PDB file of C-alpha atoms and ligand atoms in Angstrom:
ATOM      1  CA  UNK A   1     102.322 -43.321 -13.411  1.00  0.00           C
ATOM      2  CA  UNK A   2     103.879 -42.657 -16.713  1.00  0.00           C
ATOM      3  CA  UNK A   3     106.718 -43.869 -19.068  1.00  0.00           C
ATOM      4  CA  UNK A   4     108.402 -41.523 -21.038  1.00  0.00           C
ATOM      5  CA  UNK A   5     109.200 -42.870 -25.171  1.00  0.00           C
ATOM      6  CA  UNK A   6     110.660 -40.688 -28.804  1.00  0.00           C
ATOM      7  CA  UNK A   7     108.918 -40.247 -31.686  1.00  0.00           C
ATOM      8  CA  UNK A   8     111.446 -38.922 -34.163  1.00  0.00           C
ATOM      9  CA  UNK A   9     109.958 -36.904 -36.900  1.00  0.00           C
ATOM     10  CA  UNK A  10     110.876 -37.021 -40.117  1.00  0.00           C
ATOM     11  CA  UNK A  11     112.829 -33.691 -40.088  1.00  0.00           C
ATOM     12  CA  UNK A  12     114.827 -36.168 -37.542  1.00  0.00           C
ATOM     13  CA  UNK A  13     113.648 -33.932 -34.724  1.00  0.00           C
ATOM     14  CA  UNK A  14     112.969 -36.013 -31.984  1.00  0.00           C
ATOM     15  CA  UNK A  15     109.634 -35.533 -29.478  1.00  0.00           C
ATOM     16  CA  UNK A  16     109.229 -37.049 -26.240  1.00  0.00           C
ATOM     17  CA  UNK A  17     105.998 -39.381 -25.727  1.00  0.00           C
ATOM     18  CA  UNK A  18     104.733 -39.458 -22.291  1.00  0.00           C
ATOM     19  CA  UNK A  19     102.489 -42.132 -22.161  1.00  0.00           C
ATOM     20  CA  UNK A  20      99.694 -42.763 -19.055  1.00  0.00           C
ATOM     21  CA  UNK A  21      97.874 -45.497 -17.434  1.00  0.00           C
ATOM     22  CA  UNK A  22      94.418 -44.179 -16.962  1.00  0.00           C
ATOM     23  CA  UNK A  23      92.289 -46.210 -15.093  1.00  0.00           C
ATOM     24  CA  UNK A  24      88.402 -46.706 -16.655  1.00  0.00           C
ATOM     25  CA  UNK A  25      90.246 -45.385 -19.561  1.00  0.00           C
ATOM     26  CA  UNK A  26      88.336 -47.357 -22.604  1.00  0.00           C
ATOM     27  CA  UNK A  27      90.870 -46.278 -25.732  1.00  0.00           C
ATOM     28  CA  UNK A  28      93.622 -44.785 -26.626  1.00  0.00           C
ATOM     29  CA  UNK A  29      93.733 -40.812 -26.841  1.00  0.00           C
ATOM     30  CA  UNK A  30      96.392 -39.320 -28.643  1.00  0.00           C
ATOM     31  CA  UNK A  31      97.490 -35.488 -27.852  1.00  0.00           C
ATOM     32  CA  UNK A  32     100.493 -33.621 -30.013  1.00  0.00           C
ATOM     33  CA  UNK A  33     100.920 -30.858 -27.420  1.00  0.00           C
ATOM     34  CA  UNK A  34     103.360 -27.512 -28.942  1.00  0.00           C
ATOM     35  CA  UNK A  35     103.838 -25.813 -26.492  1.00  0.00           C
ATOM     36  CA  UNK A  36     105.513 -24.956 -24.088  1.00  0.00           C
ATOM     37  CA  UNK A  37     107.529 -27.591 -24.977  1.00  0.00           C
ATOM     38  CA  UNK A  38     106.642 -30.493 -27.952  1.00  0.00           C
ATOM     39  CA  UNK A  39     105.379 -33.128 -26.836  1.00  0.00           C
ATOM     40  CA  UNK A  40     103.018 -36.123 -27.427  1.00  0.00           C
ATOM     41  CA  UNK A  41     100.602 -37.209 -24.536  1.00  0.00           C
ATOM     42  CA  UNK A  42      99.049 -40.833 -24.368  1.00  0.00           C
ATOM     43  CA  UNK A  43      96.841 -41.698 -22.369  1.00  0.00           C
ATOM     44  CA  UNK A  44      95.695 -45.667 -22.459  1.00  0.00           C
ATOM     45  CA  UNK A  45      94.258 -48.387 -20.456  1.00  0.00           C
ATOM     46  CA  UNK A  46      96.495 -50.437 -18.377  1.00  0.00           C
ATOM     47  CA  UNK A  47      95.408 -53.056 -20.226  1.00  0.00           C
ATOM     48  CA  UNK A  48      96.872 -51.780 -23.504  1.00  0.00           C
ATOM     49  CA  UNK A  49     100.578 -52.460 -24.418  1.00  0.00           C
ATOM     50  CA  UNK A  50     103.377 -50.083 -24.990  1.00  0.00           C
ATOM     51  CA  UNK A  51     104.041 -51.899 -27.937  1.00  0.00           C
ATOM     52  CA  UNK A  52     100.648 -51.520 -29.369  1.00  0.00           C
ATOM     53  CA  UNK A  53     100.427 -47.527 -28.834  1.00  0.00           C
ATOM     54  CA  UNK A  54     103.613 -46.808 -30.577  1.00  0.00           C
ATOM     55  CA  UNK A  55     102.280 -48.277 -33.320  1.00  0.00           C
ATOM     56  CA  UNK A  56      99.281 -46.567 -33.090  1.00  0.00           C
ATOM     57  CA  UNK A  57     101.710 -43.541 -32.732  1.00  0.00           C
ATOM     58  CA  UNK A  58     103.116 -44.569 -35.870  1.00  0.00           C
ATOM     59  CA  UNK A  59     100.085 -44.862 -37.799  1.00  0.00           C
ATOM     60  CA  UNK A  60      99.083 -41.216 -37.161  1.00  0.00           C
ATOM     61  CA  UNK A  61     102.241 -39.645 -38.212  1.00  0.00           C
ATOM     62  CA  UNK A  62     101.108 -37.780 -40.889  1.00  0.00           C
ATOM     63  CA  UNK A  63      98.542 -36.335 -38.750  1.00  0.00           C
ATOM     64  CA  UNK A  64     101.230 -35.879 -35.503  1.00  0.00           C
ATOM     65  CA  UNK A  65     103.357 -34.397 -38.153  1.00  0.00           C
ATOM     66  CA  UNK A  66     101.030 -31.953 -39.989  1.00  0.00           C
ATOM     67  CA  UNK A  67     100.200 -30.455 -36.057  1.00  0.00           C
ATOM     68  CA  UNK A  68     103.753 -30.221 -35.023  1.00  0.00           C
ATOM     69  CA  UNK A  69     105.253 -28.561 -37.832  1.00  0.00           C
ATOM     70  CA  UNK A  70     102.302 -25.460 -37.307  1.00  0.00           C
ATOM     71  CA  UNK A  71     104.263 -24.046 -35.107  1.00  0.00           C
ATOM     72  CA  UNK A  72     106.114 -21.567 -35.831  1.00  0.00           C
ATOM     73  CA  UNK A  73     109.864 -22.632 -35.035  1.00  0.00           C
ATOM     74  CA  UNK A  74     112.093 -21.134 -32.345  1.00  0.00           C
ATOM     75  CA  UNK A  75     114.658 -18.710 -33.209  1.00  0.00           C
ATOM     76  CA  UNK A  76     118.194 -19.514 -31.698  1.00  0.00           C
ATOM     77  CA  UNK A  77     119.767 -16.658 -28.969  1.00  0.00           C
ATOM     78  CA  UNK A  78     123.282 -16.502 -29.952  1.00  0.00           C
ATOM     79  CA  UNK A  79     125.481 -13.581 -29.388  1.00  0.00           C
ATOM     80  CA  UNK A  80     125.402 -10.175 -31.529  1.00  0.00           C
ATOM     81  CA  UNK A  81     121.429 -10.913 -32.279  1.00  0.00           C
ATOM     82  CA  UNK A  82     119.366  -8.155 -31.718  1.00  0.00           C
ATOM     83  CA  UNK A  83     115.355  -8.446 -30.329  1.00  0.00           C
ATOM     84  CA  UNK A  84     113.048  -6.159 -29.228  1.00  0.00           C
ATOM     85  CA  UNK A  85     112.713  -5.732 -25.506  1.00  0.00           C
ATOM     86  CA  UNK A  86     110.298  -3.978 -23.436  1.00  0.00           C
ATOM     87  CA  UNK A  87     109.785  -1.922 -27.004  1.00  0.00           C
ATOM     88  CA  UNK A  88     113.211  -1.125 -27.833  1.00  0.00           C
ATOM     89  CA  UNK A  89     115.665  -2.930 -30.513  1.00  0.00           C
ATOM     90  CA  UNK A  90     118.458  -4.582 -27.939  1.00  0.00           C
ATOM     91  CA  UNK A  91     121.869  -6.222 -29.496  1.00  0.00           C
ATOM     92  CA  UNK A  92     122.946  -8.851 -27.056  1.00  0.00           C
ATOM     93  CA  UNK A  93     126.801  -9.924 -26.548  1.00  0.00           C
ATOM     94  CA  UNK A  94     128.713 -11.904 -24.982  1.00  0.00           C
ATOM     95  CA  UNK A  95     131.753 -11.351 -22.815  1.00  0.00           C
ATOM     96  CA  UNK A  96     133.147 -14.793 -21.402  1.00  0.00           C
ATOM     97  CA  UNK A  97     135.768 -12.808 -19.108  1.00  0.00           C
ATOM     98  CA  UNK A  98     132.837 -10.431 -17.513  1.00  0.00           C
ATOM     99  CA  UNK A  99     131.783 -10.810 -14.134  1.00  0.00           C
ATOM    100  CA  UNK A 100     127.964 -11.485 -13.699  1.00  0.00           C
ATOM    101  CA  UNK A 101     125.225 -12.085 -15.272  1.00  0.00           C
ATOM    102  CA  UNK A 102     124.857  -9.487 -17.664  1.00  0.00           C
ATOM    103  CA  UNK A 103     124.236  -5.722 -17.745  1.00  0.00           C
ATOM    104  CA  UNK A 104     122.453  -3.100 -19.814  1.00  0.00           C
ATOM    105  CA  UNK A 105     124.338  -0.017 -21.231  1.00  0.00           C
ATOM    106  CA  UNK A 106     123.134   3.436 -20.261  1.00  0.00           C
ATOM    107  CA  UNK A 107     120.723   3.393 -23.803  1.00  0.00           C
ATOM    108  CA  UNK A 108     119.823   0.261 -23.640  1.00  0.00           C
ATOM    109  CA  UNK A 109     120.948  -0.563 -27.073  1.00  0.00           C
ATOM    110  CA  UNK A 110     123.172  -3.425 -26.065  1.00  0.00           C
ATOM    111  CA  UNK A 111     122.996  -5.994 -23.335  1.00  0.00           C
ATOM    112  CA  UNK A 112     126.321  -7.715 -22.089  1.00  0.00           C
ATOM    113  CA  UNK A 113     125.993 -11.266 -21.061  1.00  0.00           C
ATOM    114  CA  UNK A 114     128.627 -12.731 -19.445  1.00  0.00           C
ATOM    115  CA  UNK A 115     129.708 -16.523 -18.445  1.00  0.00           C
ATOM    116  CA  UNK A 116     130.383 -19.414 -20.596  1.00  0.00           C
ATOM    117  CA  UNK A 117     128.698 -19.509 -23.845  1.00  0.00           C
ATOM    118  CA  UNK A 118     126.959 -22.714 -23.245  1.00  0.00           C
ATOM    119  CA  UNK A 119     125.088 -20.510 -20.610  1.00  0.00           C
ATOM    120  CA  UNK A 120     124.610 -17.858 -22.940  1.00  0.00           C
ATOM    121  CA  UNK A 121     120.742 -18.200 -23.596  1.00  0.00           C
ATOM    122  CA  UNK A 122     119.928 -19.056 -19.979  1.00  0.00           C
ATOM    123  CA  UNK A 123     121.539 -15.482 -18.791  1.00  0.00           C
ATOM    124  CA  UNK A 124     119.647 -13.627 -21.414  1.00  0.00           C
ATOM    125  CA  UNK A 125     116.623 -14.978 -20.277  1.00  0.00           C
ATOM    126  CA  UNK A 126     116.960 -14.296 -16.824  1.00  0.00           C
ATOM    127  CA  UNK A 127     118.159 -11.038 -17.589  1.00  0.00           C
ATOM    128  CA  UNK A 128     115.345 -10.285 -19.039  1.00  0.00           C
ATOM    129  CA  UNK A 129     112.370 -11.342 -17.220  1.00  0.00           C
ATOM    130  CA  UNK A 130     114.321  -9.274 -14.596  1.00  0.00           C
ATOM    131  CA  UNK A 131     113.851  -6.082 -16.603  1.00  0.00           C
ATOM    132  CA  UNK A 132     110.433  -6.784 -17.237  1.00  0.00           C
ATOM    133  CA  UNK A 133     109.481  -6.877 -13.564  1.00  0.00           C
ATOM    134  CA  UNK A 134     111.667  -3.606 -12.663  1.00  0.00           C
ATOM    135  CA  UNK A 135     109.277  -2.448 -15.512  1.00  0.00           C
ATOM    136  CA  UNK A 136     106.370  -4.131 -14.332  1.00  0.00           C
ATOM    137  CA  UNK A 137     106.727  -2.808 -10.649  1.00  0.00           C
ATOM    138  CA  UNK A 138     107.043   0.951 -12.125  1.00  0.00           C
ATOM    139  CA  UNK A 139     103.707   0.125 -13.851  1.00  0.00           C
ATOM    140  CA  UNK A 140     101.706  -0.990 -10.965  1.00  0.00           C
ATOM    141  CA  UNK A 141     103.548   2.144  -8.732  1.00  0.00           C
ATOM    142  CA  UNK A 142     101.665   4.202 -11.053  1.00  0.00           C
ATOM    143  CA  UNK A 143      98.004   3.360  -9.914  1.00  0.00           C
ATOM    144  CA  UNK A 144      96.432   3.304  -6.754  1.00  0.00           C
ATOM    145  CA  UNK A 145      97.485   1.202  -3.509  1.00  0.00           C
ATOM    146  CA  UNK A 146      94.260  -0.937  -3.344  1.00  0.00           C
ATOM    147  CA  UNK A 147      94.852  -2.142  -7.070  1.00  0.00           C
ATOM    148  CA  UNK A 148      98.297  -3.647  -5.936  1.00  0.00           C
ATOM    149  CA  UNK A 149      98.862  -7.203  -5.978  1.00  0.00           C
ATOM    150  CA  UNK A 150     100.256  -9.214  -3.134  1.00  0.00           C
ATOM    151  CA  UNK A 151     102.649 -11.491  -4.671  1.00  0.00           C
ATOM    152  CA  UNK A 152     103.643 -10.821  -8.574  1.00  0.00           C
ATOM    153  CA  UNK A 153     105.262 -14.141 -10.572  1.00  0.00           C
ATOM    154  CA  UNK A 154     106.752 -14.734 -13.657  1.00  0.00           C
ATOM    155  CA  UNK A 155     105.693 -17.761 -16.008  1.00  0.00           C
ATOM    156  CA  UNK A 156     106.001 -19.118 -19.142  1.00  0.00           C
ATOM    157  CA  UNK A 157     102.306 -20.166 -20.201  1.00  0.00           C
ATOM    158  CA  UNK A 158     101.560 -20.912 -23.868  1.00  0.00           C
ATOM    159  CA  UNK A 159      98.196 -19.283 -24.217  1.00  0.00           C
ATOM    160  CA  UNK A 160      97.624 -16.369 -21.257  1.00  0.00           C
ATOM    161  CA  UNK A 161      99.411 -13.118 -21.039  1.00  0.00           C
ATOM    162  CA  UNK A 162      98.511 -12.416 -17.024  1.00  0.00           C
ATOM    163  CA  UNK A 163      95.756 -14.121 -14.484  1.00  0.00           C
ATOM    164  CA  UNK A 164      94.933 -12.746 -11.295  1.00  0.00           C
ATOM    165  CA  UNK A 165      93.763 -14.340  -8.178  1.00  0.00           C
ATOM    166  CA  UNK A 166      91.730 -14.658  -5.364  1.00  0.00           C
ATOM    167  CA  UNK A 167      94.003 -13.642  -2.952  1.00  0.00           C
ATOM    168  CA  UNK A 168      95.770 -11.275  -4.917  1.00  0.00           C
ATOM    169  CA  UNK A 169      98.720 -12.890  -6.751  1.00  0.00           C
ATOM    170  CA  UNK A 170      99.488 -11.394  -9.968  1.00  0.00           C
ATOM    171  CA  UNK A 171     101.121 -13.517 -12.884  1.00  0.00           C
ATOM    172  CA  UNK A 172     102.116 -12.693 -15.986  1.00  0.00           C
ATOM    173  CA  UNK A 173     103.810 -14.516 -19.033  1.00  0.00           C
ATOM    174  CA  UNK A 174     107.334 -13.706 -18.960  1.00  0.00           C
ATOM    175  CA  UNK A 175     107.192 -13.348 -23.088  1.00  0.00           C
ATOM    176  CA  UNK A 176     105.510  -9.727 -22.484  1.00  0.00           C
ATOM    177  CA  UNK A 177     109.084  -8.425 -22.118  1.00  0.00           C
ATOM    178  CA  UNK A 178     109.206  -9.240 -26.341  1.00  0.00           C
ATOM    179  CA  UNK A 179     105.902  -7.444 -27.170  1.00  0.00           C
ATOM    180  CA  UNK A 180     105.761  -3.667 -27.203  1.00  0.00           C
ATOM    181  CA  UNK A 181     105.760  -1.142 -23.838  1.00  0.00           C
ATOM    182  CA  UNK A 182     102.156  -0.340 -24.795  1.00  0.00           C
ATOM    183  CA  UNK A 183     100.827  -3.891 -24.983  1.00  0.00           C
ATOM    184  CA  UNK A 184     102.585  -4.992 -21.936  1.00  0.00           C
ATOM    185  CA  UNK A 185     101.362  -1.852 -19.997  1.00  0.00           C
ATOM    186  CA  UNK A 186      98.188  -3.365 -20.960  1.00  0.00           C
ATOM    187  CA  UNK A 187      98.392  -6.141 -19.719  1.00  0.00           C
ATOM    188  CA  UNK A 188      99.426  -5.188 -15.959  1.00  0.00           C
ATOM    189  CA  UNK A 189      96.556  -2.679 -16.257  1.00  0.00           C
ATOM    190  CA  UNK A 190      94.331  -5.424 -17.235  1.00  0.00           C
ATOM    191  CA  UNK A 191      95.456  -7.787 -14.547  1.00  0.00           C
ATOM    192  CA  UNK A 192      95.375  -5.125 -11.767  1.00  0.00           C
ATOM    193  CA  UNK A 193      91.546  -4.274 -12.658  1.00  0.00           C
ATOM    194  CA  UNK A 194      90.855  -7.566 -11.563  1.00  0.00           C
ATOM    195  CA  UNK A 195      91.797  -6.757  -8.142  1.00  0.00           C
ATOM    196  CA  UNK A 196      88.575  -5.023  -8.050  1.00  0.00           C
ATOM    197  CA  UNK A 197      86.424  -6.833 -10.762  1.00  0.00           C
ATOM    198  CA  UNK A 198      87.177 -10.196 -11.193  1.00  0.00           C
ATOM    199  CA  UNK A 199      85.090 -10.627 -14.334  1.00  0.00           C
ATOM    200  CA  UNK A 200      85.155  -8.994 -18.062  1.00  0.00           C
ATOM    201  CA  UNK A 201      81.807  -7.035 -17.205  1.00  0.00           C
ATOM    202  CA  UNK A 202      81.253  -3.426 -18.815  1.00  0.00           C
ATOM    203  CA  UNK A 203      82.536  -2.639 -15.012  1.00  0.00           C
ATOM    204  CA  UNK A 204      86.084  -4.277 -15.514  1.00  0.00           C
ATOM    205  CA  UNK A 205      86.723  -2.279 -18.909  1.00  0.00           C
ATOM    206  CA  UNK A 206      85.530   0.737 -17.996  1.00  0.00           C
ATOM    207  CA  UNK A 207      88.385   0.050 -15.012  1.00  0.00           C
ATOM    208  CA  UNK A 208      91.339  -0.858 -17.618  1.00  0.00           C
ATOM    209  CA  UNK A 209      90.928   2.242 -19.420  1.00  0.00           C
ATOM    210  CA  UNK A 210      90.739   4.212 -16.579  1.00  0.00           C
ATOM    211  CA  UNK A 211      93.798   2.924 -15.930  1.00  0.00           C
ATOM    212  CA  UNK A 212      95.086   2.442 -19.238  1.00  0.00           C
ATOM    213  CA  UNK A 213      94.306   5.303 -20.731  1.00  0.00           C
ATOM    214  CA  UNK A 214      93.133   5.094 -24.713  1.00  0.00           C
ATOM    215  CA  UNK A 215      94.057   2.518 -27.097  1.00  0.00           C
ATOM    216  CA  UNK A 216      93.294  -0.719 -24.842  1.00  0.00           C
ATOM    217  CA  UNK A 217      91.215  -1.772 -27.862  1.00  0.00           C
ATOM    218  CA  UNK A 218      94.821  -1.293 -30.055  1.00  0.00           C
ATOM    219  CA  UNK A 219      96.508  -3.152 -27.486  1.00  0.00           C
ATOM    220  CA  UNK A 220      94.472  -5.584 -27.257  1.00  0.00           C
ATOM    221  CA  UNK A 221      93.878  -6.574 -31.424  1.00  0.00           C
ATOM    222  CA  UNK A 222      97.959  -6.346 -30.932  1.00  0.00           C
ATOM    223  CA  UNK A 223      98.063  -9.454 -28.704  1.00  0.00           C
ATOM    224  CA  UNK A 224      95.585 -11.228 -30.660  1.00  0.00           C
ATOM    225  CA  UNK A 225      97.298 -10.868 -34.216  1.00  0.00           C
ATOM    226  CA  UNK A 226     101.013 -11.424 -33.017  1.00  0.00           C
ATOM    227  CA  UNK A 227     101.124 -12.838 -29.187  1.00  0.00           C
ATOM    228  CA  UNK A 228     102.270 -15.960 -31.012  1.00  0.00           C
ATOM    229  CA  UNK A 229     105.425 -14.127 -32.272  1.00  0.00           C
ATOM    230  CA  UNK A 230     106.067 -13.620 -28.077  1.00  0.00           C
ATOM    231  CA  UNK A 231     107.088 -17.317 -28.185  1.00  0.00           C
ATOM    232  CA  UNK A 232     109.541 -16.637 -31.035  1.00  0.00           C
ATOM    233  CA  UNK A 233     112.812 -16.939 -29.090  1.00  0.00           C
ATOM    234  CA  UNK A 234     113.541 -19.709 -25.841  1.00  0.00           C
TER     235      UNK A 234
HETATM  236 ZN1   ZN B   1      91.004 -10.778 -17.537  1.00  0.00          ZN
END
Protein backbone atom coordinates (compact mmCIF):
# COMPACT_ATOMS: atom_id res chain seq x y z
CA UNK A 1 0.00 0.00 0.00
CA UNK A 2 1.07 3.50 -0.61
CA UNK A 3 -0.07 7.18 -0.17
CA UNK A 4 0.83 9.54 -2.58
CA UNK A 5 2.10 13.44 -0.93
CA UNK A 6 4.05 17.00 -2.82
CA UNK A 7 7.13 18.22 -2.04
CA UNK A 8 7.31 21.58 -3.76
CA UNK A 9 10.77 22.69 -4.54
CA UNK A 10 11.92 25.81 -4.21
CA UNK A 11 11.89 26.64 -7.98
CA UNK A 12 8.00 26.03 -6.94
CA UNK A 13 8.12 22.87 -9.03
CA UNK A 14 6.17 20.48 -7.37
CA UNK A 15 7.28 16.45 -6.98
CA UNK A 16 5.08 13.76 -6.03
CA UNK A 17 6.11 11.65 -2.78
CA UNK A 18 5.00 8.16 -2.84
CA UNK A 19 5.41 6.97 0.42
CA UNK A 20 5.34 2.88 1.50
CA UNK A 21 4.57 0.76 4.38
CA UNK A 22 7.28 -1.80 4.42
CA UNK A 23 6.88 -4.37 6.74
CA UNK A 24 10.33 -5.40 8.94
CA UNK A 25 11.24 -2.10 7.56
CA UNK A 26 13.54 -0.63 10.62
CA UNK A 27 13.99 3.27 9.24
CA UNK A 28 13.17 5.49 6.99
CA UNK A 29 14.84 5.36 3.38
CA UNK A 30 14.61 8.24 1.34
CA UNK A 31 14.95 7.91 -2.69
CA UNK A 32 14.84 11.25 -5.15
CA UNK A 33 14.17 9.18 -8.28
CA UNK A 34 14.69 11.53 -11.97
CA UNK A 35 13.64 9.71 -14.13
CA UNK A 36 11.42 8.71 -15.98
CA UNK A 37 9.43 10.86 -14.19
CA UNK A 38 10.58 12.98 -10.69
CA UNK A 39 9.75 11.58 -8.02
CA UNK A 40 10.53 10.92 -4.30
CA UNK A 41 10.13 7.28 -2.91
CA UNK A 42 9.65 6.55 0.94
CA UNK A 43 9.70 3.73 2.21
CA UNK A 44 8.94 3.48 6.26
CA UNK A 45 7.69 1.28 8.92
CA UNK A 46 4.07 1.15 9.56
CA UNK A 47 4.83 2.22 12.68
CA UNK A 48 6.21 5.59 11.55
CA UNK A 49 3.83 8.59 10.92
CA UNK A 50 3.16 10.49 7.80
CA UNK A 51 3.64 13.41 9.72
CA UNK A 52 7.02 12.49 10.92
CA UNK A 53 8.51 11.56 7.29
CA UNK A 54 7.55 14.78 5.73
CA UNK A 55 9.47 16.31 8.06
CA UNK A 56 12.16 14.18 7.61
CA UNK A 57 11.48 15.06 3.88
CA UNK A 58 11.87 18.50 4.84
CA UNK A 59 15.01 18.26 6.60
CA UNK A 60 16.84 16.81 3.56
CA UNK A 61 15.86 19.39 1.12
CA UNK A 62 18.97 20.67 0.33
CA UNK A 63 20.14 17.30 -0.38
CA UNK A 64 16.55 16.27 -2.40
CA UNK A 65 17.18 19.52 -4.08
CA UNK A 66 20.89 19.37 -5.08
CA UNK A 67 19.82 15.60 -6.83
CA UNK A 68 16.81 16.87 -8.58
CA UNK A 69 18.05 19.85 -10.15
CA UNK A 70 21.10 17.38 -11.94
CA UNK A 71 19.03 16.66 -14.36
CA UNK A 72 19.15 18.11 -17.19
CA UNK A 73 15.60 19.81 -17.79
CA UNK A 74 13.09 18.86 -20.47
CA UNK A 75 12.77 20.85 -23.50
CA UNK A 76 9.07 21.83 -24.38
CA UNK A 77 7.55 20.32 -28.06
CA UNK A 78 5.70 23.19 -29.36
CA UNK A 79 5.01 23.78 -32.95
CA UNK A 80 7.70 25.12 -35.63
CA UNK A 81 10.64 23.42 -33.31
CA UNK A 82 12.90 21.49 -35.13
CA UNK A 83 14.82 18.01 -33.59
CA UNK A 84 16.75 15.55 -34.98
CA UNK A 85 15.02 12.34 -35.91
CA UNK A 86 16.25 9.09 -36.95
CA UNK A 87 19.52 11.43 -37.98
CA UNK A 88 17.90 14.06 -39.86
CA UNK A 89 16.97 17.83 -38.68
CA UNK A 90 12.83 17.60 -38.70
CA UNK A 91 10.65 21.03 -38.23
CA UNK A 92 7.40 19.97 -36.69
CA UNK A 93 3.94 21.96 -37.27
CA UNK A 94 0.88 22.03 -36.48
CA UNK A 95 -2.29 22.07 -38.53
CA UNK A 96 -5.50 22.09 -36.19
CA UNK A 97 -7.87 21.64 -39.39
CA UNK A 98 -5.74 18.40 -40.72
CA UNK A 99 -7.10 15.11 -40.58
CA UNK A 100 -4.92 12.55 -38.59
CA UNK A 101 -2.33 12.23 -36.73
CA UNK A 102 0.38 13.68 -38.52
CA UNK A 103 2.40 13.02 -41.68
CA UNK A 104 5.93 13.36 -43.01
CA UNK A 105 6.68 15.33 -46.28
CA UNK A 106 8.39 13.52 -49.13
CA UNK A 107 12.11 14.91 -47.54
CA UNK A 108 11.37 14.53 -44.38
CA UNK A 109 12.22 18.02 -43.45
CA UNK A 110 8.89 18.81 -41.88
CA UNK A 111 6.39 16.76 -39.97
CA UNK A 112 2.62 17.91 -39.89
CA UNK A 113 0.80 17.23 -36.73
CA UNK A 114 -2.59 17.64 -36.69
CA UNK A 115 -5.49 17.84 -33.84
CA UNK A 116 -5.91 20.23 -31.09
CA UNK A 117 -2.88 21.83 -29.78
CA UNK A 118 -3.31 20.61 -26.32
CA UNK A 119 -2.60 17.19 -28.08
CA UNK A 120 0.16 18.51 -29.89
CA UNK A 121 3.14 16.76 -27.99
CA UNK A 122 1.28 13.47 -27.54
CA UNK A 123 0.92 13.15 -31.61
CA UNK A 124 4.53 13.94 -32.11
CA UNK A 125 5.45 11.36 -29.94
CA UNK A 126 3.51 8.75 -31.30
CA UNK A 127 4.43 9.77 -34.57
CA UNK A 128 7.57 9.18 -33.93
CA UNK A 129 8.19 6.05 -32.16
CA UNK A 130 6.14 4.93 -35.25
CA UNK A 131 8.94 5.95 -37.61
CA UNK A 132 11.44 4.48 -35.56
CA UNK A 133 9.96 1.00 -35.77
CA UNK A 134 9.23 1.28 -39.73
CA UNK A 135 13.04 2.02 -39.36
CA UNK A 136 13.72 -0.50 -36.94
CA UNK A 137 11.89 -3.35 -38.93
CA UNK A 138 14.06 -2.33 -42.20
CA UNK A 139 17.07 -2.87 -39.88
CA UNK A 140 16.37 -6.26 -38.62
CA UNK A 141 15.06 -7.23 -42.56
CA UNK A 142 18.57 -6.70 -43.30
CA UNK A 143 20.16 -9.71 -41.34
CA UNK A 144 19.43 -13.16 -41.26
CA UNK A 145 15.95 -14.93 -40.33
CA UNK A 146 17.26 -16.78 -37.19
CA UNK A 147 18.50 -13.34 -35.66
CA UNK A 148 14.79 -12.05 -35.81
CA UNK A 149 12.96 -11.35 -32.79
CA UNK A 150 9.51 -12.60 -32.00
CA UNK A 151 7.77 -9.74 -30.57
CA UNK A 152 9.59 -6.10 -30.86
CA UNK A 153 8.24 -3.23 -28.11
CA UNK A 154 8.72 0.18 -27.58
CA UNK A 155 9.58 1.70 -24.01
CA UNK A 156 10.62 4.51 -22.34
CA UNK A 157 13.41 3.25 -19.80
CA UNK A 158 15.74 5.80 -18.18
CA UNK A 159 18.99 3.92 -18.32
CA UNK A 160 18.88 0.95 -21.27
CA UNK A 161 18.83 1.54 -24.94
CA UNK A 162 17.44 -2.27 -25.95
CA UNK A 163 17.22 -5.78 -23.81
CA UNK A 164 16.53 -8.94 -25.31
CA UNK A 165 14.91 -11.97 -23.98
CA UNK A 166 14.59 -15.40 -23.42
CA UNK A 167 12.01 -16.06 -25.64
CA UNK A 168 12.86 -13.66 -28.10
CA UNK A 169 11.17 -10.29 -27.43
CA UNK A 170 13.10 -7.41 -28.51
CA UNK A 171 12.75 -3.91 -26.68
CA UNK A 172 14.18 -0.92 -27.26
CA UNK A 173 13.99 2.69 -25.70
CA UNK A 174 11.79 4.66 -27.79
CA UNK A 175 14.41 7.83 -27.33
CA UNK A 176 16.74 6.01 -30.08
CA UNK A 177 14.53 7.73 -32.69
CA UNK A 178 16.55 11.24 -31.24
CA UNK A 179 20.10 9.77 -31.47
CA UNK A 180 21.76 9.36 -34.83
CA UNK A 181 20.86 6.44 -37.73
CA UNK A 182 24.29 4.98 -36.91
CA UNK A 183 23.88 4.67 -33.15
CA UNK A 184 20.43 3.39 -33.36
CA UNK A 185 21.46 0.82 -36.09
CA UNK A 186 23.64 -0.16 -33.34
CA UNK A 187 21.64 -0.77 -31.12
CA UNK A 188 19.14 -3.24 -33.05
CA UNK A 189 22.37 -4.95 -34.18
CA UNK A 190 23.38 -5.24 -30.67
CA UNK A 191 20.07 -6.49 -29.43
CA UNK A 192 19.61 -9.01 -32.31
CA UNK A 193 23.18 -10.66 -31.47
CA UNK A 194 21.69 -11.64 -28.42
CA UNK A 195 19.38 -13.88 -30.12
CA UNK A 196 22.32 -16.04 -30.48
CA UNK A 197 24.66 -14.99 -27.54
CA UNK A 198 23.00 -13.88 -24.70
CA UNK A 199 26.11 -12.58 -22.95
CA UNK A 200 28.88 -9.72 -23.79
CA UNK A 201 31.56 -12.58 -24.45
CA UNK A 202 34.36 -11.96 -27.23
CA UNK A 203 31.58 -14.31 -29.11
CA UNK A 204 28.69 -11.64 -28.88
CA UNK A 205 31.01 -8.73 -30.33
CA UNK A 206 32.56 -10.46 -32.78
CA UNK A 207 28.54 -11.07 -33.77
CA UNK A 208 27.59 -7.15 -33.61
CA UNK A 209 30.18 -6.24 -35.94
CA UNK A 210 29.49 -8.80 -38.17
CA UNK A 211 26.42 -7.38 -38.28
CA UNK A 212 27.22 -3.93 -37.74
CA UNK A 213 29.81 -3.47 -39.77
CA UNK A 214 32.84 -0.97 -38.43
CA UNK A 215 32.51 1.72 -36.01
CA UNK A 216 30.42 -0.23 -33.19
CA UNK A 217 33.20 1.04 -30.90
CA UNK A 218 32.11 4.89 -32.32
CA UNK A 219 28.68 4.02 -31.73
CA UNK A 220 28.99 2.85 -28.79
CA UNK A 221 31.41 5.91 -26.92
CA UNK A 222 28.33 7.93 -28.77
CA UNK A 223 25.70 6.50 -26.39
CA UNK A 224 27.85 6.75 -23.48
CA UNK A 225 28.84 10.58 -23.83
CA UNK A 226 25.29 11.89 -24.95
CA UNK A 227 22.43 9.03 -24.39
CA UNK A 228 21.39 11.46 -21.67
CA UNK A 229 20.64 14.17 -24.31
CA UNK A 230 17.97 11.16 -25.76
CA UNK A 231 15.80 12.20 -22.78
CA UNK A 232 15.98 15.87 -23.82
CA UNK A 233 12.43 16.30 -25.13
CA UNK A 234 8.90 14.40 -23.48
ZN1 LIG B 1 23.71 -6.49 -24.49
Amino acid sequence: MSSENIFVLSNGESVPVIIENRRGARNVTLRPKTSPNMEIHISKPWTTSTKFVLNFLESKRKWIEKILDSVPKKEKITPNIIISILGRDVRIIHDETMRGNGYLDADKTTLCIGGGVDMFERRTREFIKNELLVEIKKIIKTTPRPYWPTHITLRDTSSRWGSCSSTGTISFSWRLAFAPYEVMRYVVMHELSHRKYMDHSPEFWANVSMLYGFGVERAKRWLSKNGQSLHRYF
